[in-house]
mmCIF file of C-alpha atoms and ligand atoms in Angstrom:
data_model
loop_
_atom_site.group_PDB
_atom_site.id
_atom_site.type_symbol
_atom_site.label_atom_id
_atom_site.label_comp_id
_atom_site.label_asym_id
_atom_site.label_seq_id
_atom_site.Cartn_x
_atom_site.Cartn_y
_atom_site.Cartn_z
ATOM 1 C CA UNK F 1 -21.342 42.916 -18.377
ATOM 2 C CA UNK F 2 -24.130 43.108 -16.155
ATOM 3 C CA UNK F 3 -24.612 41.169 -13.084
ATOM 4 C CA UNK F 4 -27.652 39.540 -15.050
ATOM 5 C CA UNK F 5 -25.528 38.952 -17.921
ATOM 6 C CA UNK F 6 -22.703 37.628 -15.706
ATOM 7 C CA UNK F 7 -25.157 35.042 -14.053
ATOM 8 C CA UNK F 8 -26.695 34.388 -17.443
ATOM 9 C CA UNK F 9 -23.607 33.800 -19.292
ATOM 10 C CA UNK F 10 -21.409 31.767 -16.238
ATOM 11 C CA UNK F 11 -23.711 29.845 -13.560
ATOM 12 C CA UNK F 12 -27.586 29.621 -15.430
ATOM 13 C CA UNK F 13 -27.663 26.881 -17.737
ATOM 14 C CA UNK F 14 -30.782 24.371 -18.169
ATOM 15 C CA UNK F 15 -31.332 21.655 -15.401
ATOM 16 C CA UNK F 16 -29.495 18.492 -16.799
ATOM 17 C CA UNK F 17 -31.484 15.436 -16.988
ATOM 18 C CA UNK F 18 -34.427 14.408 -14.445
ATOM 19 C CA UNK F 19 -34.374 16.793 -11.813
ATOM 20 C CA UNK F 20 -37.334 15.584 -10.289
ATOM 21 C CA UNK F 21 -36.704 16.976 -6.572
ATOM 22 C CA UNK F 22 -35.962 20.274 -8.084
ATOM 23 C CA UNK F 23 -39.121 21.863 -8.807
ATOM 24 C CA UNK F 24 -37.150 25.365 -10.010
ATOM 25 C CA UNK F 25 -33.970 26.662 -10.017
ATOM 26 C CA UNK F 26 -32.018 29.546 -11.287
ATOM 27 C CA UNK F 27 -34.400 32.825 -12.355
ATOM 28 C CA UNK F 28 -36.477 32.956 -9.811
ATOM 29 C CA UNK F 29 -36.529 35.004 -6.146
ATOM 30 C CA UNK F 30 -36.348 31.315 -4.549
ATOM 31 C CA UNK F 31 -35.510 28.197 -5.620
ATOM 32 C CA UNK F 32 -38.032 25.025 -5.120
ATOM 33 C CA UNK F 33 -36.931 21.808 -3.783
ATOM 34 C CA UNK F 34 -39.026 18.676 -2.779
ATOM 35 C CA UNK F 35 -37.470 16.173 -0.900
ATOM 36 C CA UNK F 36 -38.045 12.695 -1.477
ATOM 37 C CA UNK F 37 -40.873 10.926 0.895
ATOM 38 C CA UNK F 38 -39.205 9.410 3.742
ATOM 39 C CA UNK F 39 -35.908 11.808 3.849
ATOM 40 C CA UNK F 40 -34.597 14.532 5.488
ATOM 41 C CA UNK F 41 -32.895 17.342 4.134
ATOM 42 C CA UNK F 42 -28.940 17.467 4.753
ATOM 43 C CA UNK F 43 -27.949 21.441 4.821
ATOM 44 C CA UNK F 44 -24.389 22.799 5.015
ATOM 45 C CA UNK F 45 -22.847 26.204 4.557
ATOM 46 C CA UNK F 46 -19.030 26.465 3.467
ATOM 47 C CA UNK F 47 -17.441 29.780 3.058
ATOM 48 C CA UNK F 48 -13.981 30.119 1.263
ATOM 49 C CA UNK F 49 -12.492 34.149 1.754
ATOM 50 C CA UNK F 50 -9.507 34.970 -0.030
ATOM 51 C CA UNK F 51 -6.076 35.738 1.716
ATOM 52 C CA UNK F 52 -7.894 33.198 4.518
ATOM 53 C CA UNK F 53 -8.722 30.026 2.598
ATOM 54 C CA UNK F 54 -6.873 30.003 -0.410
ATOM 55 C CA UNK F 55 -4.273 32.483 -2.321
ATOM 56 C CA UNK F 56 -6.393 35.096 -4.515
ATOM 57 C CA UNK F 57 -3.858 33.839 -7.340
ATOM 58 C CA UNK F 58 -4.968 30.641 -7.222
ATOM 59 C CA UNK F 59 -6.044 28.597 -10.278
ATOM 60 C CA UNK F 60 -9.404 29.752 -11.064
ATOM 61 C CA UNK F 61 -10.771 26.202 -11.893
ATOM 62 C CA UNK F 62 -9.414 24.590 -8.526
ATOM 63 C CA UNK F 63 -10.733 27.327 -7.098
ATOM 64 C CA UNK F 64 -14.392 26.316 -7.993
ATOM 65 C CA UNK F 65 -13.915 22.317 -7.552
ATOM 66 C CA UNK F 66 -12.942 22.843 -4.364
ATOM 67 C CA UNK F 67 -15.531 25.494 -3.352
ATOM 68 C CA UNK F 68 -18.249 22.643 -4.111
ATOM 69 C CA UNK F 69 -15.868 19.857 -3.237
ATOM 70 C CA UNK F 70 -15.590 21.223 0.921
ATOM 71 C CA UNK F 71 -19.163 21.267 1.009
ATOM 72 C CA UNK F 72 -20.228 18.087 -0.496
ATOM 73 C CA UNK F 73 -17.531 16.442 2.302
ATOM 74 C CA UNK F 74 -20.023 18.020 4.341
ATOM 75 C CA UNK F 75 -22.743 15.822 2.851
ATOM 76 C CA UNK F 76 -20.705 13.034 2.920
ATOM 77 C CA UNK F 77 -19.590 12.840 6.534
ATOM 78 C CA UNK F 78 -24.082 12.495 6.961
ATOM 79 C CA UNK F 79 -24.352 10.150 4.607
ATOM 80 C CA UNK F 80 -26.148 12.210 2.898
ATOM 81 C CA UNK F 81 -26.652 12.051 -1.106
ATOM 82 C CA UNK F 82 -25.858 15.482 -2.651
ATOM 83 C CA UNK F 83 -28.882 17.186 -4.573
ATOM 84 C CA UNK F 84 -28.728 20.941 -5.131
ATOM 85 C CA UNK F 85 -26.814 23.898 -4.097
ATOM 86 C CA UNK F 86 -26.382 28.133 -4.005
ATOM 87 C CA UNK F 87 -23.310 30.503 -5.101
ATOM 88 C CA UNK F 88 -22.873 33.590 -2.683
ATOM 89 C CA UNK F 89 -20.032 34.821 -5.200
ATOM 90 C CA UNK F 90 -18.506 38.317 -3.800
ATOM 91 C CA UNK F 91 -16.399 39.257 -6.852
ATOM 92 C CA UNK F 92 -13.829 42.151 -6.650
ATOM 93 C CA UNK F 93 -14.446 42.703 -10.392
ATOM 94 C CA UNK F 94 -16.242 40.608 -13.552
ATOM 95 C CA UNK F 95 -12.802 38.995 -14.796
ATOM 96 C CA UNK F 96 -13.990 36.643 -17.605
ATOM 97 C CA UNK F 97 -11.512 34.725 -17.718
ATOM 98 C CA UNK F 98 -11.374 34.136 -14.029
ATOM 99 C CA UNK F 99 -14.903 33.354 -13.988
ATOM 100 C CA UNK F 100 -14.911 31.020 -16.548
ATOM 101 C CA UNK F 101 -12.251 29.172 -15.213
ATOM 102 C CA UNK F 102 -13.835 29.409 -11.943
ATOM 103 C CA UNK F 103 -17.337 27.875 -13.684
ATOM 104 C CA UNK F 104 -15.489 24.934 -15.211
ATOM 105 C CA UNK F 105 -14.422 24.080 -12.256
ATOM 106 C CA UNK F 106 -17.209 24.506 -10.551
ATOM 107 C CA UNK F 107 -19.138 22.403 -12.525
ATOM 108 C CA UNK F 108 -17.090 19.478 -13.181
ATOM 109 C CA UNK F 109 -17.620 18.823 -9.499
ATOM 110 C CA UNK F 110 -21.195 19.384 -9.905
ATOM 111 C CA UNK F 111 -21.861 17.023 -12.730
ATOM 112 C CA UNK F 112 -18.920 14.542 -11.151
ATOM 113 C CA UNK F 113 -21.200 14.412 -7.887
ATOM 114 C CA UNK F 114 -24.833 14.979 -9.226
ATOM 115 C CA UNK F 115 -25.602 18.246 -7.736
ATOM 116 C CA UNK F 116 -27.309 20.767 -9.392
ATOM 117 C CA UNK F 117 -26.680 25.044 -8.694
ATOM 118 C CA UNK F 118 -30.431 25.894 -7.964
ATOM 119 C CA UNK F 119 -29.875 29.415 -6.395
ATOM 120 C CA UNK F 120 -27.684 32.469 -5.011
ATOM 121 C CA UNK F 121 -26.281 35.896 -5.061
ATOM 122 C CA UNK F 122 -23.656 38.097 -6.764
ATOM 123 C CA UNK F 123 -21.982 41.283 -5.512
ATOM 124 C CA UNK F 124 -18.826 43.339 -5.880
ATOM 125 C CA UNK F 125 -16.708 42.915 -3.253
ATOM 126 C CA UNK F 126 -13.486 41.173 -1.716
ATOM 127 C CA UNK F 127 -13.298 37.682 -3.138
ATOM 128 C CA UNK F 128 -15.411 35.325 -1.458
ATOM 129 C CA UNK F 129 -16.881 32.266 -1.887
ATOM 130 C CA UNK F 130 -20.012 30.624 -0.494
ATOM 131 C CA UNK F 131 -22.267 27.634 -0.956
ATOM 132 C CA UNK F 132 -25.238 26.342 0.702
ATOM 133 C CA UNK F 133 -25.170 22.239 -0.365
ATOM 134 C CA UNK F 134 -28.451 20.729 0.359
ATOM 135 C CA UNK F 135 -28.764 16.732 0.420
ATOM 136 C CA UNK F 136 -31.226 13.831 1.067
ATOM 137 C CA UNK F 137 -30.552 11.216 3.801
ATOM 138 C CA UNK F 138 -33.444 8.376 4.928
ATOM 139 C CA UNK F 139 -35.056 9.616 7.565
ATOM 140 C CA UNK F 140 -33.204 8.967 10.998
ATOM 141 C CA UNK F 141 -29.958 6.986 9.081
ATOM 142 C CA UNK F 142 -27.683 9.994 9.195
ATOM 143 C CA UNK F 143 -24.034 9.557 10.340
ATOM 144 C CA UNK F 144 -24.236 11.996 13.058
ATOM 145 C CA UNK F 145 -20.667 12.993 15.428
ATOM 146 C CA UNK F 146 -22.467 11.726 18.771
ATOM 147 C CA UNK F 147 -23.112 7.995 18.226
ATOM 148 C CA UNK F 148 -19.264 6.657 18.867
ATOM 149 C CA UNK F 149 -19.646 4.298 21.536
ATOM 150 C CA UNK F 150 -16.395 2.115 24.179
ATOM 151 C CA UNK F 151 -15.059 -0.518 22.069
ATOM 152 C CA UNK F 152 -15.976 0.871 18.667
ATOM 153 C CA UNK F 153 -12.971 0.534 16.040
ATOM 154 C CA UNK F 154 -12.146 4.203 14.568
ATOM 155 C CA UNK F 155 -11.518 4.438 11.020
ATOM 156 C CA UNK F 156 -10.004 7.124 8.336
ATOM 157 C CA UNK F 157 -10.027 6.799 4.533
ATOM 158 C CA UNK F 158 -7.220 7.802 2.212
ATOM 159 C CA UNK F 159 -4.391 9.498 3.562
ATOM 160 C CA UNK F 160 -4.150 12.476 5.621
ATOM 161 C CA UNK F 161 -1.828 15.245 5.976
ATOM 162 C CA UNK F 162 -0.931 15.598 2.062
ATOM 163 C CA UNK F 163 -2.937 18.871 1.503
ATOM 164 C CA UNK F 164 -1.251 20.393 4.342
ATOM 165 C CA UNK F 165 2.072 19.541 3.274
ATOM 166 C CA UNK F 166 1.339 21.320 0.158
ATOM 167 C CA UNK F 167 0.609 24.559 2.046
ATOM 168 C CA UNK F 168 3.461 24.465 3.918
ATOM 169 C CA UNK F 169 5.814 24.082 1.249
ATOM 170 C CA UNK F 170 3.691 26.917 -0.944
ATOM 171 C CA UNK F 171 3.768 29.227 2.509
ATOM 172 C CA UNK F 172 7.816 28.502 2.466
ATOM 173 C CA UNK F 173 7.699 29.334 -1.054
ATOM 174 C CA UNK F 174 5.906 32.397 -0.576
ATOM 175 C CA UNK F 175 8.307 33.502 2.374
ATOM 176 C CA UNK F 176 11.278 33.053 -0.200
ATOM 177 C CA UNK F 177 10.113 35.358 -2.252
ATOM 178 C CA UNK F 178 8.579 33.579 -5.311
ATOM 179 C CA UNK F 179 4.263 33.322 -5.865
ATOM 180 C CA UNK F 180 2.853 30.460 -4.359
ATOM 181 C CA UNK F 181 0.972 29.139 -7.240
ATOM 182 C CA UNK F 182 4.184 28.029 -9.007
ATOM 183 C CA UNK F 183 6.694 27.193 -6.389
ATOM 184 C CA UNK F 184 4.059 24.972 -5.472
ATOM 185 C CA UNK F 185 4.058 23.313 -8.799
ATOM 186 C CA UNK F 186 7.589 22.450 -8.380
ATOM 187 C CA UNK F 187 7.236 19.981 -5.692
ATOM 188 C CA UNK F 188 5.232 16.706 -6.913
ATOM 189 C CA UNK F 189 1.963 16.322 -7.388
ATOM 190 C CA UNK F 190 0.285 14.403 -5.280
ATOM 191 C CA UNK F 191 0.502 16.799 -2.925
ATOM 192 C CA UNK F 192 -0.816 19.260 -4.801
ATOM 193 C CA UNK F 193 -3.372 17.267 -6.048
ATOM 194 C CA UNK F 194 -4.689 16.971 -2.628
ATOM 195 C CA UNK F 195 -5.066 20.533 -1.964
ATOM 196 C CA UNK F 196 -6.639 22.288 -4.837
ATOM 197 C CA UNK F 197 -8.705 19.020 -5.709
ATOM 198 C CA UNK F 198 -10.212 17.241 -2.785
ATOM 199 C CA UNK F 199 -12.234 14.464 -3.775
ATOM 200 C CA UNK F 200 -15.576 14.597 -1.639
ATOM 201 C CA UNK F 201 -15.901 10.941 -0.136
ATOM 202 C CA UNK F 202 -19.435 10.974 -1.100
ATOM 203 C CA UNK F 203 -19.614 6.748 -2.251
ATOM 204 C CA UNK F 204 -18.133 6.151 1.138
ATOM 205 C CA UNK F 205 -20.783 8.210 3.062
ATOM 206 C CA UNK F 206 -23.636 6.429 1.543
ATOM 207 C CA UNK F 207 -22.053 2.783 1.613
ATOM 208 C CA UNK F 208 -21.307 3.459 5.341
ATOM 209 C CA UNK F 209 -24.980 4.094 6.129
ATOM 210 C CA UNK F 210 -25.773 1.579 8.973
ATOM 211 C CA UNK F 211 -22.286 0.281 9.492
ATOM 212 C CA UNK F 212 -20.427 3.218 10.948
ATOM 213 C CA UNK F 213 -21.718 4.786 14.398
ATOM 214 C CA UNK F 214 -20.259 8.163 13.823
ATOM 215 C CA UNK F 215 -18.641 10.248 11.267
ATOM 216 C CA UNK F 216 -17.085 13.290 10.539
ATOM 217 C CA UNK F 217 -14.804 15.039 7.545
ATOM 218 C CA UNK F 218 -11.551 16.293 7.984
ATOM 219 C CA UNK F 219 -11.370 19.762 7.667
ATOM 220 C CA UNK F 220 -9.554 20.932 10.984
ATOM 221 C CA UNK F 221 -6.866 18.503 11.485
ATOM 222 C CA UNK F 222 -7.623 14.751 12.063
ATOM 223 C CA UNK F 223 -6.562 15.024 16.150
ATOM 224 C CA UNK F 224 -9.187 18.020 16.200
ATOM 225 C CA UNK F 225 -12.348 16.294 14.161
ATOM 226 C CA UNK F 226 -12.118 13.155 16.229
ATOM 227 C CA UNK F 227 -12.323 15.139 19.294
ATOM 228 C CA UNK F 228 -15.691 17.318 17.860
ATOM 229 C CA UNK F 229 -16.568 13.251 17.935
ATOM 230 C CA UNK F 230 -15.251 12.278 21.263
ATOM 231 C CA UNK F 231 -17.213 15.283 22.944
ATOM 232 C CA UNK F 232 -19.945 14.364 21.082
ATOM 233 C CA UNK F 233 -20.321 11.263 21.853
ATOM 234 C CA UNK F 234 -18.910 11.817 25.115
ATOM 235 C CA UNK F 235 -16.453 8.971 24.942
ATOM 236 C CA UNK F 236 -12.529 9.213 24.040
ATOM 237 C CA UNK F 237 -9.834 7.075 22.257
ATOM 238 C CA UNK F 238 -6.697 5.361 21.624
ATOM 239 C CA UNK F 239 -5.104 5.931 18.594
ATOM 240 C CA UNK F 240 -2.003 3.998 17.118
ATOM 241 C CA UNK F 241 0.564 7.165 15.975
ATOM 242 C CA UNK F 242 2.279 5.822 13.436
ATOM 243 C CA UNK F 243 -1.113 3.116 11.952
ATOM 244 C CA UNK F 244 -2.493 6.774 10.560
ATOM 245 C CA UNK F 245 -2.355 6.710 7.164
ATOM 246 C CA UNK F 246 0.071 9.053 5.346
ATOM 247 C CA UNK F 247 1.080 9.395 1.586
ATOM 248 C CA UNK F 248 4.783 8.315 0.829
ATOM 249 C CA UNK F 249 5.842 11.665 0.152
ATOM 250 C CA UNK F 250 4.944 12.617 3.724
ATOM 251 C CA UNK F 251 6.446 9.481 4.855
ATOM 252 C CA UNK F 252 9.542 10.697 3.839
ATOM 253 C CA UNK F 253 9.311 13.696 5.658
ATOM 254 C CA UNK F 254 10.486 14.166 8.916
ATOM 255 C CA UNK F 255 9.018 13.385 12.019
ATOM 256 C CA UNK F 256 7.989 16.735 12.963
ATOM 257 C CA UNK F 257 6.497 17.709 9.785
ATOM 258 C CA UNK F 258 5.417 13.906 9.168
ATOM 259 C CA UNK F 259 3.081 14.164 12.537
ATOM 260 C CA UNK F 260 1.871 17.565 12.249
ATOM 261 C CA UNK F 261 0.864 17.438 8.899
ATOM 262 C CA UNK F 262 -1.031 14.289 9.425
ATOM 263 C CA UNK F 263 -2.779 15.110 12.733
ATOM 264 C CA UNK F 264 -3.257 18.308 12.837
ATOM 265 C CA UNK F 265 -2.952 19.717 9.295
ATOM 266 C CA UNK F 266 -6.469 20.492 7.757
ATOM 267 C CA UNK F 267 -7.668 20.196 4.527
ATOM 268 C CA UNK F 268 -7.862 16.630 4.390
ATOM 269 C CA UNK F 269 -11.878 16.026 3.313
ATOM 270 C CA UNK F 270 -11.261 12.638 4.228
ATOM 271 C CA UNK F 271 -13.781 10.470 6.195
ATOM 272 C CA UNK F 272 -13.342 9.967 9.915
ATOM 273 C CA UNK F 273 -15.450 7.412 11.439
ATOM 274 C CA UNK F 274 -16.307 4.936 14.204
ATOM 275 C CA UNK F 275 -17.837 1.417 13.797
ATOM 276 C CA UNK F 276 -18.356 -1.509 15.805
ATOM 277 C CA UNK F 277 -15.846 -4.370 15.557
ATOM 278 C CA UNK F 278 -18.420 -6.863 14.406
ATOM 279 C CA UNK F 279 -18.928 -4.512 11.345
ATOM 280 C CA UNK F 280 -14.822 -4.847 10.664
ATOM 281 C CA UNK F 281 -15.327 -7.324 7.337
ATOM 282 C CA UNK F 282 -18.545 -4.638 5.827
ATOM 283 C CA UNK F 283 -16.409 -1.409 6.607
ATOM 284 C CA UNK F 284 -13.378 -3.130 4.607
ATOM 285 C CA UNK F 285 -16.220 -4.068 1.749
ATOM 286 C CA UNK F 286 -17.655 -0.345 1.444
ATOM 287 C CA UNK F 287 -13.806 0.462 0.837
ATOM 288 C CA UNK F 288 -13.712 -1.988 -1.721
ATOM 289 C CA UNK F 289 -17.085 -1.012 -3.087
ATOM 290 C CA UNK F 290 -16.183 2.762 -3.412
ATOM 291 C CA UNK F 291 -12.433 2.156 -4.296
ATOM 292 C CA UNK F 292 -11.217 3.954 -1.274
ATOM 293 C CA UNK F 293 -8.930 2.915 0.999
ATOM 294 C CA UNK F 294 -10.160 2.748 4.659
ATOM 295 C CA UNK F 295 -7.516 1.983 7.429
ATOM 296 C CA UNK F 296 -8.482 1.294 11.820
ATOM 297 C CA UNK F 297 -6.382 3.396 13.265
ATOM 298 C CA UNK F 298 -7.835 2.749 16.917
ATOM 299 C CA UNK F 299 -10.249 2.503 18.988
ATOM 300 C CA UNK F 300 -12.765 4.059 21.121
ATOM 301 C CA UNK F 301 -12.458 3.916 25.177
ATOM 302 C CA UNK F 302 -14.934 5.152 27.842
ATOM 303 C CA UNK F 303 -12.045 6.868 29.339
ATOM 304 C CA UNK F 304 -12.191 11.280 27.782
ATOM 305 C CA UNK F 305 -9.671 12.229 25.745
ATOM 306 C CA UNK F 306 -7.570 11.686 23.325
ATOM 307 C CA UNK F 307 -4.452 9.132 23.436
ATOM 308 C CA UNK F 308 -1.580 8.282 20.733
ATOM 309 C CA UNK F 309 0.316 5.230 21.434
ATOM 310 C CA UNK F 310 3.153 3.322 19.620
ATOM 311 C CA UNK F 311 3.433 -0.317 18.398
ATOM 312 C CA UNK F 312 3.476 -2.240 21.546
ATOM 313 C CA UNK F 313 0.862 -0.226 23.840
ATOM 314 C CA UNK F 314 3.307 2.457 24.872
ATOM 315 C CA UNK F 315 2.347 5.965 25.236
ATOM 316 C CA UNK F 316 3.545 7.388 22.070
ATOM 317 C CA UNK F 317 6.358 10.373 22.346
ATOM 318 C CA UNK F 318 5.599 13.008 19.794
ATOM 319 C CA UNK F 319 9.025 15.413 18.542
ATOM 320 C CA UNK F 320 8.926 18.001 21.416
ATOM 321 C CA UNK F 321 6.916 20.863 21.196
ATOM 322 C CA UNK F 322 4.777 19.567 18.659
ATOM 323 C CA UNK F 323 1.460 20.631 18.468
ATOM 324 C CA UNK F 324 -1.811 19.019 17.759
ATOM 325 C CA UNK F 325 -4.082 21.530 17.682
ATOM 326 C CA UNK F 326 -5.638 21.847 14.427
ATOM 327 C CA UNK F 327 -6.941 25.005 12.623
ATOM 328 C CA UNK F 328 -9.223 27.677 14.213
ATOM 329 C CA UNK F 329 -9.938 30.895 12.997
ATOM 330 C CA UNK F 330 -10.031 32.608 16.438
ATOM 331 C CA UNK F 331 -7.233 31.012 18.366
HETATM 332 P P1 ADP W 1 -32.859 38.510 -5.744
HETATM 333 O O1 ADP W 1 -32.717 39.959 -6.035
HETATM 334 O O2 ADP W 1 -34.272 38.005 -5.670
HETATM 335 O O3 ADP W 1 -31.988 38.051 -4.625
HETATM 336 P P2 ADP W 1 -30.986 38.131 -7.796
HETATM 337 O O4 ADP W 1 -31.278 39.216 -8.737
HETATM 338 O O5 ADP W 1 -29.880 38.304 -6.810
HETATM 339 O O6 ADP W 1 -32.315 37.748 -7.040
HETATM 340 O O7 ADP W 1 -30.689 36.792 -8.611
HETATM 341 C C1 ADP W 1 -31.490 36.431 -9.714
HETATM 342 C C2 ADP W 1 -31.525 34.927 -9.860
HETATM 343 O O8 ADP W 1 -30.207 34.492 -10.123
HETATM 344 C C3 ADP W 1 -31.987 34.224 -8.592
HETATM 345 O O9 ADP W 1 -32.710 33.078 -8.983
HETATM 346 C C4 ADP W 1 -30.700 33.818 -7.926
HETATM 347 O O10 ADP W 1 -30.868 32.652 -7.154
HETATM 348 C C5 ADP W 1 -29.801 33.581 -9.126
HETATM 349 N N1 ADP W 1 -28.362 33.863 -8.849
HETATM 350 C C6 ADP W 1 -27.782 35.013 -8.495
HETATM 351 N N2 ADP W 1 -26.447 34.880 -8.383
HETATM 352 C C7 ADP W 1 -26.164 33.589 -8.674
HETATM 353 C C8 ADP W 1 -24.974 32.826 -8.729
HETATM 354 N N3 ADP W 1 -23.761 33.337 -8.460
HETATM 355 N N4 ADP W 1 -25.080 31.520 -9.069
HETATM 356 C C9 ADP W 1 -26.284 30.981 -9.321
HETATM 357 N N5 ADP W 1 -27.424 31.649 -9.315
HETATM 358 C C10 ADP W 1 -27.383 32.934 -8.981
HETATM 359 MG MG1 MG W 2 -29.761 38.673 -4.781
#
């Protein structure tokens, strides 16, 4: 197969439907987009490396949800609504079966979320993964990190802390000896679930347009997103430990992992986000709307930094020597 054939046969098919922002796609030396009148164009780059983001063994077709899915979290922590994006695929070898696994996947997030693969590049080389996700947002009505302001309520949807619970227990798995991919299948699957197939919080993003003063997705560790937020926005907050919303199979856990999982685990692609507390009863209605759960898990103060406190007001007293930090490459 050639890498014309490859493209032909795995990531060019016909633009679906009315496409009417996307002038061309696919087969040419650029693609063509025209935003709509009145909106700005939402860009974001995600890149997923092997051995770094996820296990090379990993099930092809998770593998290419999630690819799309971490980008379009991107999207919607703007409020942004997703329109096109490009596949930098760096492939160690033209595996069919891997890449047509890897295209289902890929695409049932695309058509799932109404975003259409306009563009990108192939090469051999160590598996890697990158898309560029472009969006449309009204002009000026972006949820951008710097507009949380003293006395705002901060919010999270879902749950938290699943996704790294699942890597932990695949990374244990791993360290015993057996492959990740199916000690990892032992445990349940919600879990799971919540690491190989993030669900993008896209509804929310858009119903939170104009209620919300700040947002951001949950990539790093919930403790380490709200503070890209707090510096942002130059503000800081009090958080209630134990009102952060965790699955019951992490509730069951114990404290330690409980905690660390939740705040500072990664991999969440939930929604993070401030709102004023006159805007309390329409925050609780764009959960409704978009069938998400949304839960205030504290406020914001004009005092920097970052506090956890327990039920009554009390500084809250994490397991010693845990850690909140969440992930950085570099550290
Ligand atoms: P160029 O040499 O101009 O960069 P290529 O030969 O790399 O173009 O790609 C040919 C066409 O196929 C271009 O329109 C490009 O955007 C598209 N393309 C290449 N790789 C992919 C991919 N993995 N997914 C989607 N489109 C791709
Ligand atoms: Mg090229």
């Amino acid at each position: 197969m050639t890498e014309f054939e490859l493209i032909a046969r795995y990531f060019d098919r016909p633009v679906r439907g009315a496409r009417p922002g996307i002038r061309m796609g696919i087969g040419d030396d650029c693609a063509l987009l025209a935003p709509r009148a009145g909106y700005e164009l939402a860009v974001s780059t995600d890149m997923l490396v092997a051995g770094r983001h996820f296990f090379s063994d990993v099930d092809p077709a998770a593998l290419g949800w999630k690819a799309l899915a971490v980008n379009l979290s991107d999207l919607a922590a703007m409020g942004a609504e997703p329109r096109a994006f490009t596949l930098a695929l760096a492939l160690p070898d033209a595996d069919e079966e891997w890449l047509s696994g890897f295209a289902r996947g890929l695409f049932e997030c695309a058509d799932r979320f109404d975003c259409e693969l306009v563009g990108g590049d192939t090469t051999r080389g160590p598996l890697a993964i990158c898309i560029t996700i472009f969006g449309e947002v009204p002009e000026g009505r972006a949820l951008r990190r710097d507009g949380a302001r003293a006395g705002d309520d901060v919010w999270v949807s879902g749950e938290v802390g699943d996704a790294a619970l699942a890597l932990a227990r695949s990374r244990a798995a791993l360290d015993a000896g057996a492959s990740a991919g199916s000690n990892l299948r032992a445990f349940d699957d919600g879990p799971r679930e919540a690491l190989e197939r993030p669900v993008p919080r896209i509804a929310l993003g858009l119903g939170l347009r104009g209620i919300a003063t700040s947002a951001i997705d949950v990539s790093d560790g919930l403790a380490q997103d709200l503070g890209h937020i707090l510096a942002a926005s130059r503000v800081g907050a009090t958080l209630g430990a134990n009102r952060v919303p965790v699955s019951e199979t992490l509730e069951r856990e114990g404290d330690d992992v409980r905690y660390r999982c939740a705040l500072a685990g990664g991999d969440d692609y939930q929604l993070c986000f401030t709102a004023p507390r006159a805007q309390r009863d329409p925050v609780e209605q764009a959960g409704r709307n978009h069938a998400t759960r949304v839960t205030r898990i504290g406020a914001i103060d004009a005092d920097l930094g970052l506090r956890f406190v327990d039920a009554d007001g009390a500084d809250f007293r994490f397991p010693d020597g845990l850690s909140l930090h969440g992930f950085d490459h570099f550290a």
